[in-house]
Coordinates of C-alpha atoms in Angstrom, one line a residue:
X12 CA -38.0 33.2 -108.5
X13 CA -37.9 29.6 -109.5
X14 CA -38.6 27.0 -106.6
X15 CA -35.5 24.8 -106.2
X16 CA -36.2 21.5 -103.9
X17 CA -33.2 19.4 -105.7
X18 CA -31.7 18.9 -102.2
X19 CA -34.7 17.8 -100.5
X20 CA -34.5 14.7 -102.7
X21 CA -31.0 14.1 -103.4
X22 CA -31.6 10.6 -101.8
X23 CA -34.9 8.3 -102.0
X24 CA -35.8 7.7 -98.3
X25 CA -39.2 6.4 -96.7
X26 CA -41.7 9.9 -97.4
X27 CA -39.4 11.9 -99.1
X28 CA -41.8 13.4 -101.6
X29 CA -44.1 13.9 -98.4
X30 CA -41.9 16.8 -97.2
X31 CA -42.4 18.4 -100.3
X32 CA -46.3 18.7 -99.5
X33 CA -46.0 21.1 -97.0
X34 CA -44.3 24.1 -99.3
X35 CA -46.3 26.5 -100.3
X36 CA -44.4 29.0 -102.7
X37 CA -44.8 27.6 -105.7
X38 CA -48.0 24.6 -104.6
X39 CA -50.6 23.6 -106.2
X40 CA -52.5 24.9 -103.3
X41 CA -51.3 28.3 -104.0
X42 CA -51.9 27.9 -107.7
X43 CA -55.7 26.1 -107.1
X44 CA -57.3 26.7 -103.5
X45 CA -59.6 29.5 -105.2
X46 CA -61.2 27.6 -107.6
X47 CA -61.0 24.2 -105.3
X48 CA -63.3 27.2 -102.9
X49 CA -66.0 28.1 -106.1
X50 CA -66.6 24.3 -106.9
X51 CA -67.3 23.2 -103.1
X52 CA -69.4 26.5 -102.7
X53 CA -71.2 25.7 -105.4
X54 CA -71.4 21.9 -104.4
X55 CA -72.7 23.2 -101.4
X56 CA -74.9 25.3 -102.4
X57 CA -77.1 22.5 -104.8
X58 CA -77.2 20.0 -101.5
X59 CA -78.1 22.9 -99.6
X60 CA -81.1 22.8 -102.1
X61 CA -82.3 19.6 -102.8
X62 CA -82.2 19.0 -98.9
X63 CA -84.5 22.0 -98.1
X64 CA -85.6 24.0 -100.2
X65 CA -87.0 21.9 -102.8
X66 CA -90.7 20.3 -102.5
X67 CA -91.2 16.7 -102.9
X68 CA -92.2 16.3 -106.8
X69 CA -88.9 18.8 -107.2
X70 CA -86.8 16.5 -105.4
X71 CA -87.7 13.0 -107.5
X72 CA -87.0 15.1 -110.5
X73 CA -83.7 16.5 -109.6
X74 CA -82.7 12.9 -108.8
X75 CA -83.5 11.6 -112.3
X76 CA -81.3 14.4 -113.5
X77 CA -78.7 13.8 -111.1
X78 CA -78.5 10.1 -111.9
X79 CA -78.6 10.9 -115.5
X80 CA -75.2 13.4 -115.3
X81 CA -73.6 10.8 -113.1
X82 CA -74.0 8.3 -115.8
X83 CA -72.8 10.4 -119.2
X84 CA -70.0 12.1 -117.6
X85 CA -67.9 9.7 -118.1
X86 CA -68.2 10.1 -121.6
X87 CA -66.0 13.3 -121.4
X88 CA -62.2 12.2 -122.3
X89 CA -61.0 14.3 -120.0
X90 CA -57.8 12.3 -119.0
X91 CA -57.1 11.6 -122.4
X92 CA -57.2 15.1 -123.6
X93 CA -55.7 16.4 -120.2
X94 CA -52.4 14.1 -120.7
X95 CA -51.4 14.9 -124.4
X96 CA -52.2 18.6 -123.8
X97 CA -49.5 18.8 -120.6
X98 CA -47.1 16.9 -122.3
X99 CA -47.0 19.0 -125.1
X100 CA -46.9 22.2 -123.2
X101 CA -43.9 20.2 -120.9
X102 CA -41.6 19.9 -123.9
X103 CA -42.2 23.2 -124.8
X104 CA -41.8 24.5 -121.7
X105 CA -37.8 23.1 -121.2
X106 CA -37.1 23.6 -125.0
X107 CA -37.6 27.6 -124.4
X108 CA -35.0 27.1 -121.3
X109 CA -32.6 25.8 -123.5
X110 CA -33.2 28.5 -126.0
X111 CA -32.2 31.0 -123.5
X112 CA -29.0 33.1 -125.3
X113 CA -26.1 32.0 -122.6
X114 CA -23.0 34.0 -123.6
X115 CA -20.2 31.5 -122.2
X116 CA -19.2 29.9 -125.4
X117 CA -19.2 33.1 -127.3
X118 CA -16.8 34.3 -124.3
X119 CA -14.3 32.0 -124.6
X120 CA -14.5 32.5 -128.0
X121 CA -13.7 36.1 -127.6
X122 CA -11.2 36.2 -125.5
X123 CA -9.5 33.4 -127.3
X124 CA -9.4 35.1 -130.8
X125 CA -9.2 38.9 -130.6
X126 CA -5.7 39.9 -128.9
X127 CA -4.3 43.0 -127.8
X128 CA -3.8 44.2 -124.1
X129 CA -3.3 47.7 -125.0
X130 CA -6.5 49.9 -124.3
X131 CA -7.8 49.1 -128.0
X132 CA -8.0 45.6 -127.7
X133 CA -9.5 45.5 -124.6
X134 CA -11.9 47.8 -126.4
X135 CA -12.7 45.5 -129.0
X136 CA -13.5 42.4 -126.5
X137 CA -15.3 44.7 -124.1
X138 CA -17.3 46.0 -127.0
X139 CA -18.3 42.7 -128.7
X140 CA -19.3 41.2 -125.5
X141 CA -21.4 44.5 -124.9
X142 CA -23.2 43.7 -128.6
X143 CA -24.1 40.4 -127.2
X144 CA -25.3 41.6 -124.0
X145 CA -28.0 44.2 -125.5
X146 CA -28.9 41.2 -128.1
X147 CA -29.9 39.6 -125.3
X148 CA -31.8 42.3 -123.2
X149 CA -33.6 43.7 -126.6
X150 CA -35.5 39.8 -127.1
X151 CA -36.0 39.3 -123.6
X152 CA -37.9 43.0 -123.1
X153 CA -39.9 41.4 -126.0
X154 CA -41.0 38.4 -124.7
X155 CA -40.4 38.8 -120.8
X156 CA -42.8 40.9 -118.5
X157 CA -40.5 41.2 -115.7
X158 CA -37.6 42.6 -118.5
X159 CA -40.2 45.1 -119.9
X160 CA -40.8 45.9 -116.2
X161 CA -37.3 46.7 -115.9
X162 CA -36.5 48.3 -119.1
X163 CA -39.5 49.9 -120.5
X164 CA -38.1 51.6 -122.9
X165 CA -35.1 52.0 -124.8
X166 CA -33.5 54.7 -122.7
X167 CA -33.7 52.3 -119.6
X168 CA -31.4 50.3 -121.9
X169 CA -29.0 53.5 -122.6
X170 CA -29.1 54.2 -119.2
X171 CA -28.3 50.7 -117.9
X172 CA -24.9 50.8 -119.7
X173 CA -26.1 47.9 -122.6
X174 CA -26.3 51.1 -125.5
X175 CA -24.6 54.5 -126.1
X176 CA -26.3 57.0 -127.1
X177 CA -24.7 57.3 -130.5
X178 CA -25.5 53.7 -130.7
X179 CA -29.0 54.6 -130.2
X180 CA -29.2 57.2 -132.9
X181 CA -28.3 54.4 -135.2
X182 CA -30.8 51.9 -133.9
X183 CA -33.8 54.0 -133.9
X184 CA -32.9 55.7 -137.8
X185 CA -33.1 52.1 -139.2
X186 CA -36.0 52.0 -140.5
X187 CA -37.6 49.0 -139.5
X188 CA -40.8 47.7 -138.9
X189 CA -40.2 44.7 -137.1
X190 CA -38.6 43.7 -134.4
X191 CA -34.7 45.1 -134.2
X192 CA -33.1 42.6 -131.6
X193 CA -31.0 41.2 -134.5
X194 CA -29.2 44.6 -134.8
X195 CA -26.6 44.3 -132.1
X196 CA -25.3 41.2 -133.8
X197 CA -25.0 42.8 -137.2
X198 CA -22.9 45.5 -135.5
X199 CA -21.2 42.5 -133.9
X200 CA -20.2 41.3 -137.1
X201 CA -19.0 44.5 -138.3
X202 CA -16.5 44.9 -135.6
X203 CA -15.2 41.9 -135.8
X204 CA -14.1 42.1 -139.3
X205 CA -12.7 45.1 -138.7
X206 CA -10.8 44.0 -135.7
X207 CA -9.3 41.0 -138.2
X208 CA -8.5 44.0 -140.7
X209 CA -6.5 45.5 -137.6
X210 CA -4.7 41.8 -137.3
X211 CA -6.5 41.4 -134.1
X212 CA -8.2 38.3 -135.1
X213 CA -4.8 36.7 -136.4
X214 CA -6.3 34.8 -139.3
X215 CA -9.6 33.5 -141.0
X216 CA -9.8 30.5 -139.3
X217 CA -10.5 32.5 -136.1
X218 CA -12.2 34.6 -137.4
X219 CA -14.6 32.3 -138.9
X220 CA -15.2 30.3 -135.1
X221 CA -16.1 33.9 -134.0
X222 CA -18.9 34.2 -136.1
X223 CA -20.2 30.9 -136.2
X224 CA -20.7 31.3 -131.9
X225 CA -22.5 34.5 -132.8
X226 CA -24.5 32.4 -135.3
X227 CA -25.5 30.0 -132.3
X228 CA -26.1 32.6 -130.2
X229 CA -28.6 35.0 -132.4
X230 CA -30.5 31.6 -133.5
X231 CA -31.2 30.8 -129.6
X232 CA -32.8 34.7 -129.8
X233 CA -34.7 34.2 -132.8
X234 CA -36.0 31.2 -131.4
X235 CA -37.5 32.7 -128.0
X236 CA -38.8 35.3 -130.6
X237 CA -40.8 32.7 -132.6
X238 CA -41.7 30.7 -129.4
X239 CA -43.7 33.8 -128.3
X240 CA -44.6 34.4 -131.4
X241 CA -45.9 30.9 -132.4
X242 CA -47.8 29.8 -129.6
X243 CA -49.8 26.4 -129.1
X244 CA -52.8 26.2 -130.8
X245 CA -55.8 28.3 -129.5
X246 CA -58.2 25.7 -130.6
X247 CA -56.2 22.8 -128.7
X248 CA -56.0 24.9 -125.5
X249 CA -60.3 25.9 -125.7
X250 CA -60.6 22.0 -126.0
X251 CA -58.5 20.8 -123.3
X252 CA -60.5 23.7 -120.7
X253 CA -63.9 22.8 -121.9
X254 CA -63.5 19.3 -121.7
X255 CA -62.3 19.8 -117.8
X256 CA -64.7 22.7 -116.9
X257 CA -67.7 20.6 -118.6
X258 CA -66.8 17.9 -116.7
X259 CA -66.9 19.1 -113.4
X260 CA -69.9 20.9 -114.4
X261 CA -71.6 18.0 -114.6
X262 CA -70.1 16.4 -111.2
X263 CA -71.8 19.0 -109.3
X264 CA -74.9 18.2 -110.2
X265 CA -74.0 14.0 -110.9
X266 CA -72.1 13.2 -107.6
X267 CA -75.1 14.9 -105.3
X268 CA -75.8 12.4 -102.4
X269 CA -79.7 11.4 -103.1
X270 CA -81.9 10.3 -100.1
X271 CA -81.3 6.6 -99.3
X272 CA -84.8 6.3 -98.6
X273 CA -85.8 6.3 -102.4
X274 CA -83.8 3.2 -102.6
X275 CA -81.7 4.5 -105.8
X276 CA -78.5 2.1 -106.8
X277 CA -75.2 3.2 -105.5
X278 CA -77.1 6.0 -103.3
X279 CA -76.9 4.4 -99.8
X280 CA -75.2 6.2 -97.6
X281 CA -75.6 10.2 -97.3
X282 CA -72.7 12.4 -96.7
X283 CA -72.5 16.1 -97.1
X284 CA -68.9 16.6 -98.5
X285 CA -68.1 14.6 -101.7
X286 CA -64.6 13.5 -100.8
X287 CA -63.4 11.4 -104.2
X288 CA -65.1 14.3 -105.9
X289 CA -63.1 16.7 -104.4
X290 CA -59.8 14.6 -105.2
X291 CA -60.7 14.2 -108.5
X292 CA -61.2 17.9 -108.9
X293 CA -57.8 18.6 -107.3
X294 CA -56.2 16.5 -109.7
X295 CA -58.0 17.3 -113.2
X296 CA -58.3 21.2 -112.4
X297 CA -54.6 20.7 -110.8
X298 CA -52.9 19.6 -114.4
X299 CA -55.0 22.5 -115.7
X300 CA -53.8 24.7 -114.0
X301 CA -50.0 23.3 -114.4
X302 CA -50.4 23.7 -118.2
X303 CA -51.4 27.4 -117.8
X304 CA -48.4 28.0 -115.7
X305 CA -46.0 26.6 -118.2
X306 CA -47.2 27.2 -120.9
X307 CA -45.1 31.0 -121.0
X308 CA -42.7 30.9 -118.6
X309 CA -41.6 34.1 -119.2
X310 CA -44.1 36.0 -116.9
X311 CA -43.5 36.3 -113.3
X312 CA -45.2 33.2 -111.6
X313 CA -43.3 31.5 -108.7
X314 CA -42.0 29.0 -111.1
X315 CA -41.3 31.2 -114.2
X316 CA -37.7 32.0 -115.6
X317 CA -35.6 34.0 -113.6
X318 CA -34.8 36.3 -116.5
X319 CA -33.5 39.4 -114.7
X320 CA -31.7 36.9 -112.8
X321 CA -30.0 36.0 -116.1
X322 CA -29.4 39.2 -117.5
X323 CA -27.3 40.2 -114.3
X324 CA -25.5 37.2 -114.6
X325 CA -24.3 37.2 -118.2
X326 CA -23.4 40.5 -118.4
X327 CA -21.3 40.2 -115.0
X328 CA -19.2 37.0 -116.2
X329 CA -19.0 38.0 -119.9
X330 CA -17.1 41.1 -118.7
X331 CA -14.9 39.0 -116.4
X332 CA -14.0 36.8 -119.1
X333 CA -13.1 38.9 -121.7
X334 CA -11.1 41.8 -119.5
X335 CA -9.7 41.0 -116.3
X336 CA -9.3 37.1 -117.0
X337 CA -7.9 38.0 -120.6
X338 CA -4.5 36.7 -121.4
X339 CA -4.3 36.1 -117.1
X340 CA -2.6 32.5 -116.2
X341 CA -1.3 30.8 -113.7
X342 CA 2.5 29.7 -113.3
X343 CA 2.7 26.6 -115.2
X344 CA 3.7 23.4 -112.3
X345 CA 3.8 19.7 -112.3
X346 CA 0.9 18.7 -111.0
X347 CA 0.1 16.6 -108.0
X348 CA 0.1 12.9 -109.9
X349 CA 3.3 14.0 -112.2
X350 CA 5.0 10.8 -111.4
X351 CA 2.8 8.5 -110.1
X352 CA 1.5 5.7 -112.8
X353 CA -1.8 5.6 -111.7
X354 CA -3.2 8.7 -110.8
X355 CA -6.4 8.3 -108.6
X356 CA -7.7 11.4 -106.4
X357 CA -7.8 10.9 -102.7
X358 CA -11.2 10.0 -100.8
X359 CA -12.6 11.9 -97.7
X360 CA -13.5 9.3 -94.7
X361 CA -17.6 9.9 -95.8
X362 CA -16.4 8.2 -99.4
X363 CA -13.7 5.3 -98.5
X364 CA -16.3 2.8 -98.7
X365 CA -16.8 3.7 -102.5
X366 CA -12.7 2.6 -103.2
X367 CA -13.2 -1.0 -102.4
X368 CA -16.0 -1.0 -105.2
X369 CA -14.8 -2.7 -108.6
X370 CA -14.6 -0.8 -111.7
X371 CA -18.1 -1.1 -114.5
X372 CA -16.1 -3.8 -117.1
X373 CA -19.1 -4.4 -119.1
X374 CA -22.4 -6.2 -118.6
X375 CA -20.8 -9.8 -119.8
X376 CA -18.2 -9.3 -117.9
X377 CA -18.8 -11.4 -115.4
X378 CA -20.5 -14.4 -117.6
X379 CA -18.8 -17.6 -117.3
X380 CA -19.3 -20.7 -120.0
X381 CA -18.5 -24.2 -119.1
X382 CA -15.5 -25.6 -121.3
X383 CA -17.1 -28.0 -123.7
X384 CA -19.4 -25.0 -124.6
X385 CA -16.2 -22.7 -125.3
X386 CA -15.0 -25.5 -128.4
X387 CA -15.3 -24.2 -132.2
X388 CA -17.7 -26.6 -133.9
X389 CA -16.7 -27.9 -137.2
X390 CA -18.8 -27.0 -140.4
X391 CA -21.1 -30.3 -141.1
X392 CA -19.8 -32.2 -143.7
X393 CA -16.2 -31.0 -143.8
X394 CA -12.9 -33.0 -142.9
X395 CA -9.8 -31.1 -142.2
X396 CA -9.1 -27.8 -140.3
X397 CA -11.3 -24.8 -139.9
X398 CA -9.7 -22.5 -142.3
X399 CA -10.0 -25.0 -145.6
X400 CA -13.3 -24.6 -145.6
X401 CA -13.5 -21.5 -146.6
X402 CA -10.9 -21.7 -149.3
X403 CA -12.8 -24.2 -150.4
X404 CA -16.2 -22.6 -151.1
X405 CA -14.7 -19.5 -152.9
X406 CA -12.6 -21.9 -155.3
X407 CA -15.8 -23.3 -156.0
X408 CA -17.0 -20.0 -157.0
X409 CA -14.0 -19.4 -159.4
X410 CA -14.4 -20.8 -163.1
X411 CA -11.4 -22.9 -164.6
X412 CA -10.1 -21.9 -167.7
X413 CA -13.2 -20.1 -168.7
X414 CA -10.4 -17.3 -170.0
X415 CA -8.6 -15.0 -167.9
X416 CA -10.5 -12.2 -168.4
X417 CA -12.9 -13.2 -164.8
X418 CA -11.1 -16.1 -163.7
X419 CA -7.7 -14.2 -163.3
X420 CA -9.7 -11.1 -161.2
X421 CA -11.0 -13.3 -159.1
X422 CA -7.8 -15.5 -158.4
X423 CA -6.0 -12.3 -158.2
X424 CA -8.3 -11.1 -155.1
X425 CA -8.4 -14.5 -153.5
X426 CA -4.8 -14.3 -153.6
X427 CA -4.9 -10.9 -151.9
X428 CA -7.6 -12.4 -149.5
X429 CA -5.4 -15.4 -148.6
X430 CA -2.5 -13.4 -147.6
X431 CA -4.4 -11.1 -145.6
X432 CA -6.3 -14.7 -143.7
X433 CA -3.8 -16.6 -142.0
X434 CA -6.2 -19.7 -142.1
X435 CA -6.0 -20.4 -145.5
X436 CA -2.9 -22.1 -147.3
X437 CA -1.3 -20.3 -150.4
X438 CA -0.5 -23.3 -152.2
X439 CA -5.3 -23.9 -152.0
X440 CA -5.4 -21.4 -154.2
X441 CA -3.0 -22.1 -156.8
X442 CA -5.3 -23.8 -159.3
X443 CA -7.9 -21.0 -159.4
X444 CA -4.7 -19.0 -161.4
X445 CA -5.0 -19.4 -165.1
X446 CA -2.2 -16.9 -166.0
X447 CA 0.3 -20.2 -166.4
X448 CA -1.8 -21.5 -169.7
X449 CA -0.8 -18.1 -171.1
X450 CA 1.4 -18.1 -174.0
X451 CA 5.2 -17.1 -173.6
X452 CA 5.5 -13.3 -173.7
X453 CA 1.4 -12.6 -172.8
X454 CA 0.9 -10.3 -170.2
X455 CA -0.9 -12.6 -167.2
X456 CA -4.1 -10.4 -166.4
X457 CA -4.7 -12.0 -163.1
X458 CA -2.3 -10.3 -161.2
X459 CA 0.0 -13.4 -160.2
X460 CA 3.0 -11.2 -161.2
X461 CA 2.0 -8.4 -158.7
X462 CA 4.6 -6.2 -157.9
X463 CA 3.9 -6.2 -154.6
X464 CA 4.3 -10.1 -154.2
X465 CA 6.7 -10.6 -156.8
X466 CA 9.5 -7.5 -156.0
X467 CA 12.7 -8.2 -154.7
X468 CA 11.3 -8.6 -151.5
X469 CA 10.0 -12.2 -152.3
X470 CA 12.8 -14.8 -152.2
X471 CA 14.0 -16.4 -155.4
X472 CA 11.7 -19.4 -155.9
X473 CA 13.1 -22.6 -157.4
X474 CA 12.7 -24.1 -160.6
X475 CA 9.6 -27.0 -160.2
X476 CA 8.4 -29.4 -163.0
X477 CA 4.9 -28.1 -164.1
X478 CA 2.0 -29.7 -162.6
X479 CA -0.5 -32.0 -164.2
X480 CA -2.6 -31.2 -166.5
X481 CA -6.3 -30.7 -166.6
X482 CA -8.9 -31.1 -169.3
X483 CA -11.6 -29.3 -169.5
X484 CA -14.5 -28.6 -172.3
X485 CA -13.9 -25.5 -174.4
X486 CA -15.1 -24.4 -177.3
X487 CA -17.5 -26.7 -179.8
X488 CA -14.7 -26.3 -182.6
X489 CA -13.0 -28.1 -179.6
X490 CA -14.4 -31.2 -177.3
X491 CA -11.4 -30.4 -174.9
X492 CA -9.3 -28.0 -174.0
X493 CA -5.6 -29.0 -172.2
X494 CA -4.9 -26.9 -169.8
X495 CA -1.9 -26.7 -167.7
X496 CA -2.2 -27.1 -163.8
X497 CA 0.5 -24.1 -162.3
X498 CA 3.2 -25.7 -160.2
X499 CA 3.0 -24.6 -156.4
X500 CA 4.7 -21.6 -155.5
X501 CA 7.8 -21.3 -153.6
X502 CA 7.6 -20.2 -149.9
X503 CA 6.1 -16.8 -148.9
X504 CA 8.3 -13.5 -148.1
X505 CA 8.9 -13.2 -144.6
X506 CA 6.8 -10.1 -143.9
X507 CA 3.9 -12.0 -144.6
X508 CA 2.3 -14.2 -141.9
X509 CA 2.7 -18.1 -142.4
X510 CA -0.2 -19.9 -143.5
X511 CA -1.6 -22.8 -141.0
X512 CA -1.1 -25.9 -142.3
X513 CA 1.8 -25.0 -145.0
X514 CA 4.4 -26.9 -143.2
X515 CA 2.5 -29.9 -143.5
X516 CA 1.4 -29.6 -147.4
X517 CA 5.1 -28.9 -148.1
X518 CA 6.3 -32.1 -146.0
X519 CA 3.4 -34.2 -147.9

């Protein structure tokens, strides 16, 4: 059963992990004191020894040797192989959790789409449910030892209530190598189309939700399948164990306490029990051993899955849901807040404090600017309002009686681009038109008689003399080419916003 200390440390308080050190289900004392045992025995024993057993020429040579192990051991990578290794078998460890087929979705699914409270239809939701169920229990017998355990073989299953007996006959003539578990779902499938042929699934569209949760549901089952199936490599796992037990291996005979008397560096003080050794053991062998206990959780270690636990569970709630909770509601009332314009949930005397607290705006919330720096700066070089200076770098951008082929796109969408700024005047954009050179009865191509802007929404304009006229090279037949400036336009339709600075071009 898994080990559950969230409570303990809800809150951070002075020592709150320290309470945790004195549990045992599920410690790293239960999970390491036997091996923590062997390597002090064995510690023991070599002191024991070099100490008294050993003659005197014996003794200067087991000291070269332990000075020599003390010095390469180091050369072992064991923290760096050690930390990649758990991490990887961490990740893997929560990803099969989340993997585990949960049938609540699927549920609600059920009970949502197939209707009928006659016997039948409570058949048909019972039944599907059922399918889903023995889905379940068929992957988890394959990759769980405490499911096997409990169903050991397929007539456990019939007995149990997940499997008929006809439904048996047709599970073991299938003739099938590999493992079934998908089978269920198929017959899953099956009954629900025919329960839409029956117009208990109402129309496609549910139909089609249906099977896409069984779809999620039979991938989290093929993925526990492949997770046991696929595990992570052997030759990662015999590096990561080598590397730790050839370490220590080499700390029983390098971390020996030497005779202070042969004046050897670092060896001046003589204690029987290598403390820091011992820590350092605890902590190495201790990730070790966390990796092996993670790395299938499916067994029945203190911290494993509580599959069993699981199976109970979603067969209990997915039989709940789709019978006795089917098509049951509640009378239909106003709720508490009905009327009130801010609806706020009341506090209990332990949580007042937390209504006097302001609401998260936003990390700049709060950020205040002095009011010089709140000014818009002006563009360098440019005389007149902020919005003209714009105009003016896209009118540069628009060629002049080069024909009105480009020219009249490009007035035609700065004419669109005007009206949709409020910045910049209708009357700056005038020029960049070249549809009034056209002769009488052309077709302007630039768009200036747009529907849109020119329908009998726009007020009659009145009749202007033309503009001035502008000269301009053109072709090398011609030096110059005359062309006529357009006259400004009249004022714009009221359902479009008034440029700034019109009222004062119009009064200049």
């Amino acid at each position: 059963m898994t080990v559950t200390y969230t409570a303990r440390v809800a809150n951070a308080r002075f020592g709150g992990f320290s309470q945790l050190l004195l549990l045992w289900r599920g410690s790293i004392y239960k999970l390491l004191w036997r091996e923590l045992v062997c390597f002090l025995g064995l510690y023991m024993a070599l002191s024991a020894a070099y100490r008294f057993v050993l003659t005197e020429g014996q003794k200067r040579y087991f000291e070269k040797l332990v000075i020599y192990c003390d010095q390469y051991a180091s050369l072992i990578p064991v923290s760096f192989v050690l930390g990649f290794y758990v991490t990887l078998v961490v990740h893997r460890w929560w990803n099969q959790y989340l993997c585990m087929p949960l049938p609540d979705a699927l549920m609600c699914v059920v009970a949502g789409t197939v209707h009928g409270r006659d016997e039948r239809g409570r058949l048909y939701r019972r039944t599907l449910m059922r399918y889903a169920g023995l889905s379940a229990v068929l992957i988890l017998r394959s990759v769980s030892t405490a499911v096997f355990k409990r169903f050991p073989t397929i007539d456990h299953v019939v007995e149990a209530g997940f499997m008929t007996r006809e439904e048996r006959k047709k599970f073991e003539n299938l003739n099938s190598s590999y493992n079934k578990y998908w089978v269920p779902c198929v017959w899953f499938s099956n009954l629900a189309a025919q329960a839409r042929r029956e117009g208990r699934i109402r129309d496609n569209s549910a139909l089609k939700l249906l099977l896409e949760e069984l779809t999620v549901f039979r991938g989290k089952c093929g993925m526990l399948f492949h997770y046991d199936w696929i595990s992570v490599p052997l030759v990662y796992t015999q590096v990561v164990t080598i590397a730790v037990y050839s370490y220590f291996l080499a700390c029983l005979i390098g971390r020996q306490f030497l005779d202070p008397a042969q004046g050897y560096e670092g060896h001046d003080l003589d204690l029987c029990v290598p403390i820091f050794t011992l820590l350092q053991f605890f902590f190495y062998a201790g990730w070790l051993k966390v990796a092996e206990q993670l790395i299938n959780p499916f067994g029945e270690d203190d911290d494993d899955f509580e599959t069993n636990f699981l199976i109970d569970r979603n067969f209990q709630v997915s039989m709940l849901a789709v019978d006795e909770m089917y098509d049951d509601l509640a009378m239909l009332e106003k709720d508490l807040y009905w009327d009130a314009t801010e609806a706020r949930a009341p506090y209990t005397a332990a949580t007042a404090f937390l209504r006097q607290q302001p609401s998260f705006q936003g990390s700049t919330f709060d950020i205040t600017l002095a009011k010089e720096d709140m000014q818009f700066q002006r563009l360098d070089g440019v005389d007149g309002p902020l919005g003209e200076a714009h105009s003016d770098f896209l009118q540069r951008l628009l060629p002049v009686g080069a024909g009105t082929a480009a020219g009249g796109l490009l007035g035609r969408r700065l004419s669109l681009m005007r009206r949709k700024n409020s910045c910049v005047s209708e009357t700056s954009t005038a020029a960049s038109c070249t549809c009034a050179g056209a002769p009488d009865g052309a077709a302007p191509e630039c768009g200036c008689g747009d529907p849109l802007l020119d329908s009998g929404l726009r007020e009659p304009e009145p009749e202007l003399p033309a503009g001035p006229e502008l000269s301009v090279p053109g072709p090398a037949a011609e030096p110059f080419t005359t062309v006529p400036m357009p006259a400004p336009r009249g004022p714009a339709p009221p359902w479009l916003p008034s440029p700034i600075g019109e009222e004062e071009e119009s009064l200049a």
